[in-house]
CSV table of C-alpha atoms in Angstrom, one decimal:
chain,number,residue,atom,x,y,z
A,1,MET,CA,-0.2,0.2,-0.1
A,2,PRO,CA,1.3,3.7,-0.8
A,3,ALA,CA,2.1,5.3,2.2
A,4,ILE,CA,3.0,9.3,2.8
A,5,TYR,CA,5.4,10.3,5.7
A,6,LEU,CA,4.5,14.2,6.7
A,7,ILE,CA,8.4,15.0,8.5
A,8,ARG,CA,7.8,18.0,10.9
A,9,HIS,CA,11.3,20.1,9.9
A,10,GLY,CA,13.8,20.3,12.7
A,11,LYS,CA,14.4,23.0,15.5
A,12,ALA,CA,14.3,26.4,13.6
A,13,SER,CA,16.1,29.6,15.4
A,14,PRO,CA,13.6,31.3,17.3
A,15,GLU,CA,16.0,33.2,19.2
A,16,ALA,CA,18.2,34.4,16.0
A,17,ASP,CA,17.2,37.2,13.7
A,18,ASP,CA,16.1,35.0,11.4
A,19,TYR,CA,13.9,32.3,12.5
A,20,ASP,CA,13.6,30.4,9.1
A,21,GLU,CA,16.6,29.0,9.7
A,22,LEU,CA,17.7,25.3,11.2
A,23,SER,CA,19.4,25.8,14.7
A,24,PRO,CA,22.8,23.2,15.3
A,25,THR,CA,20.0,21.2,16.7
A,26,GLY,CA,17.9,21.1,13.9
A,27,TYR,CA,20.6,20.0,12.0
A,28,GLU,CA,21.2,17.1,14.3
A,29,GLN,CA,17.6,16.1,14.4
A,30,SER,CA,17.6,15.9,10.7
A,31,ARG,CA,20.2,14.2,10.7
A,32,LEU,CA,18.4,11.5,12.7
A,33,VAL,CA,15.5,11.5,10.5
A,34,GLY,CA,17.8,10.3,7.6
A,35,ALA,CA,19.3,7.8,9.5
A,36,GLU,CA,15.9,6.5,10.6
A,37,LEU,CA,14.4,6.6,7.1
A,38,ALA,CA,17.4,4.7,5.8
A,39,GLN,CA,16.8,1.8,8.0
A,40,ARG,CA,13.6,1.2,6.9
A,41,GLY,CA,13.8,-0.1,3.5
A,42,LEU,CA,11.7,2.3,1.8
A,43,LYS,CA,10.8,2.1,-1.6
A,44,VAL,CA,11.3,6.3,-1.9
A,45,GLY,CA,8.6,8.0,-4.5
A,46,PRO,CA,7.9,11.5,-4.8
A,47,VAL,CA,10.0,13.8,-2.3
A,48,VAL,CA,8.4,17.0,-1.7
A,49,ALA,CA,9.4,20.1,0.9
A,50,GLY,CA,7.6,23.5,1.6
A,51,SER,CA,9.7,26.4,0.2
A,52,LEU,CA,10.3,27.5,3.5
A,53,ARG,CA,14.3,27.7,4.4
A,54,ARG,CA,14.1,25.6,7.5
A,55,GLN,CA,12.2,23.0,5.3
A,56,ARG,CA,14.1,22.5,2.4
A,57,GLN,CA,17.0,22.3,5.1
A,58,THR,CA,15.8,19.3,6.9
A,59,ALA,CA,14.9,17.7,3.5
A,60,ALA,CA,18.4,18.0,2.3
A,61,THR,CA,20.0,17.3,5.2
A,62,ALA,CA,18.1,13.9,5.9
A,63,LEU,CA,18.3,12.6,2.2
A,64,GLU,CA,22.0,13.2,1.8
A,65,GLU,CA,22.2,11.2,5.7
A,66,ALA,CA,20.1,8.6,4.4
A,67,GLY,CA,21.7,8.1,1.0
A,68,PHE,CA,18.7,8.5,-1.1
A,69,ASP,CA,19.4,9.5,-4.5
A,70,ALA,CA,16.9,12.2,-4.7
A,71,SER,CA,16.1,15.6,-4.1
A,72,ALA,CA,12.9,17.1,-2.9
A,73,SER,CA,10.7,19.2,-5.2
A,74,VAL,CA,9.0,22.5,-4.4
A,75,ASP,CA,5.4,23.0,-3.4
A,76,GLU,CA,4.3,26.1,-1.3
A,77,ARG,CA,0.8,24.1,0.0
A,78,TRP,CA,3.1,22.7,2.4
A,79,ASN,CA,4.4,26.1,3.9
A,80,GLU,CA,3.4,26.9,7.8
A,81,TYR,CA,1.1,29.3,8.3
A,82,ASP,CA,2.7,32.6,9.4
A,83,HIS,CA,2.7,32.4,13.6
A,84,VAL,CA,4.2,36.4,13.3
A,85,ALA,CA,1.4,37.7,11.4
A,86,MET,CA,-1.1,35.5,13.4
A,87,LEU,CA,0.1,37.1,16.5
A,88,GLU,CA,-0.4,40.7,15.3
A,89,ARG,CA,-3.7,39.9,14.0
A,90,TYR,CA,-5.0,38.4,17.1
A,91,ASP,CA,-4.4,41.0,20.0
A,92,ILE,CA,-4.5,38.2,22.8
A,93,GLY,CA,-2.5,40.2,25.6
A,94,GLU,CA,0.2,38.6,27.8
A,95,GLY,CA,1.3,34.9,28.6
A,96,THR,CA,4.1,33.2,27.4
A,97,VAL,CA,4.8,32.7,23.7
A,98,GLN,CA,3.3,29.2,23.5
A,99,GLN,CA,0.2,30.3,25.5
A,100,ARG,CA,-0.2,33.2,23.2
A,101,LEU,CA,0.3,31.2,20.2
A,102,ASP,CA,-2.4,28.8,21.4
A,103,ALA,CA,-4.7,31.6,22.1
A,104,CYS,CA,-4.3,33.0,18.8
A,105,LEU,CA,-4.8,29.7,17.0
A,106,HIS,CA,-8.2,29.2,18.8
A,107,ALA,CA,-9.5,32.6,17.5
A,108,TRP,CA,-8.0,31.7,14.1
A,109,THR,CA,-10.1,28.5,13.9
A,110,SER,CA,-13.2,30.2,15.1
A,111,ASP,CA,-13.1,33.0,13.0
A,112,PRO,CA,-15.5,32.7,9.9
A,113,ALA,CA,-13.6,35.3,7.7
A,114,GLU,CA,-13.0,34.2,4.2
A,115,GLY,CA,-10.0,35.0,2.4
A,116,GLY,CA,-6.1,33.7,1.6
A,117,HIS,CA,-5.2,33.8,5.6
A,118,SER,CA,-8.0,32.1,6.9
A,119,TRP,CA,-8.2,28.7,9.1
A,120,THR,CA,-10.5,27.4,6.3
A,121,ALA,CA,-8.4,28.3,3.1
A,122,PHE,CA,-5.3,27.1,5.2
A,123,ARG,CA,-6.9,23.7,5.6
A,124,ASP,CA,-8.5,23.3,2.3
A,125,ARG,CA,-4.9,23.9,0.3
A,126,VAL,CA,-3.3,21.3,2.7
A,127,VAL,CA,-5.7,19.0,2.0
A,128,ALA,CA,-5.4,19.4,-1.5
A,129,ALA,CA,-2.1,19.0,-1.6
A,130,LEU,CA,-2.1,15.6,0.2
A,131,GLY,CA,-4.8,14.4,-2.2
A,132,ASP,CA,-2.3,15.6,-5.1
A,133,LEU,CA,0.4,13.4,-3.9
A,134,ALA,CA,-1.6,10.6,-2.9
A,135,SER,CA,-3.2,10.3,-5.9
A,136,GLY,CA,-0.1,10.2,-7.9
A,137,LEU,CA,1.6,7.1,-5.8
A,138,GLU,CA,2.1,4.1,-7.3
A,139,ARG,CA,1.7,0.5,-5.2
A,140,GLY,CA,4.4,0.1,-2.5
A,141,GLN,CA,5.8,3.9,-3.0
A,142,THR,CA,6.6,6.0,0.0
A,143,ALA,CA,6.1,9.7,-0.7
A,144,LEU,CA,8.4,12.0,1.7
A,145,VAL,CA,7.0,15.2,2.7
A,146,PHE,CA,9.0,17.8,4.8
A,147,THR,CA,7.0,20.1,6.1
A,148,SER,CA,5.7,21.9,9.4
A,149,GLY,CA,3.6,21.0,12.6
A,150,GLY,CA,0.5,23.2,11.5
A,151,VAL,CA,0.4,21.8,8.3
A,152,ILE,CA,0.6,18.0,9.9
A,153,SER,CA,-1.9,19.1,12.6
A,154,ALA,CA,-4.3,20.4,9.7
A,155,ALA,CA,-4.1,17.5,7.7
A,156,TYR,CA,-4.7,15.1,10.5
A,157,SER,CA,-7.3,17.1,11.7
A,158,PHE,CA,-9.1,16.5,8.2
A,159,LEU,CA,-8.2,12.8,8.1
A,160,LEU,CA,-9.4,12.0,11.8
A,161,ASP,CA,-12.6,14.6,11.0
A,162,LEU,CA,-11.5,16.7,14.2
A,163,PRO,CA,-13.3,19.8,15.0
A,164,PRO,CA,-11.6,23.1,14.5
A,165,ALA,CA,-10.6,23.7,18.1
A,166,SER,CA,-9.0,20.5,18.5
A,167,PHE,CA,-6.4,21.5,15.7
A,168,ALA,CA,-4.5,24.0,18.4
A,169,ALA,CA,-4.1,20.9,20.8
A,170,VAL,CA,-2.4,18.7,18.1
A,171,ASN,CA,-0.4,21.6,16.9
A,172,ARG,CA,1.2,22.1,20.3
A,173,VAL,CA,2.6,18.6,20.6
A,174,VAL,CA,4.1,17.4,17.1
A,175,VAL,CA,7.7,17.3,17.5
A,176,ASN,CA,10.7,18.7,15.7
A,177,ALA,CA,12.1,16.2,13.0
A,178,SER,CA,9.0,13.8,13.9
A,179,ILE,CA,7.5,11.7,11.3
A,180,SER,CA,3.6,10.9,11.0
A,181,LYS,CA,2.5,8.1,8.1
A,182,ILE,CA,-0.2,7.7,6.3
A,183,ALA,CA,-1.7,5.3,4.1
A,184,HIS,CA,-3.4,5.5,0.5
A,185,GLY,CA,-5.3,2.7,-0.6
A,186,ARG,CA,-8.6,1.3,-2.2
A,187,GLY,CA,-10.3,2.5,1.4
A,188,GLY,CA,-9.1,5.9,1.1
A,189,THR,CA,-6.0,8.1,2.6
A,190,GLN,CA,-6.0,7.2,6.4
A,191,ALA,CA,-4.0,8.2,9.6
A,192,LEU,CA,-1.4,5.5,10.3
A,193,SER,CA,0.7,7.0,13.0
A,194,LEU,CA,1.3,10.5,14.3
A,195,ASN,CA,4.4,12.2,16.0
A,196,ASP,CA,6.5,9.3,15.8
A,197,HIS,CA,9.9,10.3,17.6
A,198,SER,CA,11.6,7.3,18.8
A,199,HIS,CA,14.5,8.4,16.3
A,200,LEU,CA,15.3,11.5,18.3
A,201,GLU,CA,14.9,10.0,22.2
A,202,ARG,CA,18.1,7.7,21.7
A,203,GLY,CA,20.0,11.4,21.2
A,204,GLY,CA,18.9,12.2,24.7
A,205,PRO,CA,15.8,14.7,26.1
A,206,THR,CA,17.7,18.0,24.2
A,207,LEU,CA,16.6,16.5,21.0
A,208,LEU,CA,12.9,16.8,21.8
A,209,THR,CA,11.9,20.1,20.7
A,210,TYR,CA,8.9,21.7,19.5
A,211,ARG,CA,9.4,25.1,18.3
């Protein structure tokens, strides 16, 4: 049965001037993803990443470590939501960054506003990207997608038919460089596993990050 791995990018650089850059920890996480992929004996099909730098850097590092003769094509539909713009859009008030982001996500998913930046538009483009990828898979192939936590959460919210309010709860726990597996067959596209990060636990607790 064809499968799709949704791989979250490694830890970015929230303390630096440019967030959209893998940190040293992010590169190590990406390397461990590649080592894990190499051990799984995959028949690798399409490989795709969003256009964000941290996504493409994760893809390049993991593919090199895995020894796959492949490079990631770019599809902007796998890009993350703009968390900076969201924090500015919804005046939540004081709190930690995580508390403010959670409140923003709840406001966003409850907002009926239409347009290219709405929750509905974000979810629909993720679902469309997933559907296009799944429909092109051949028997036994595994597609690799290097993307972000919000995208993975949106995909699983759709696959598991979760209410919009559950999106923030899923988004909060998706680990950097985790692997989530989706199967596609005659029965449709189904979630098999979410947030597998056992390959990171072998490296110690410092490699379990969420931002």
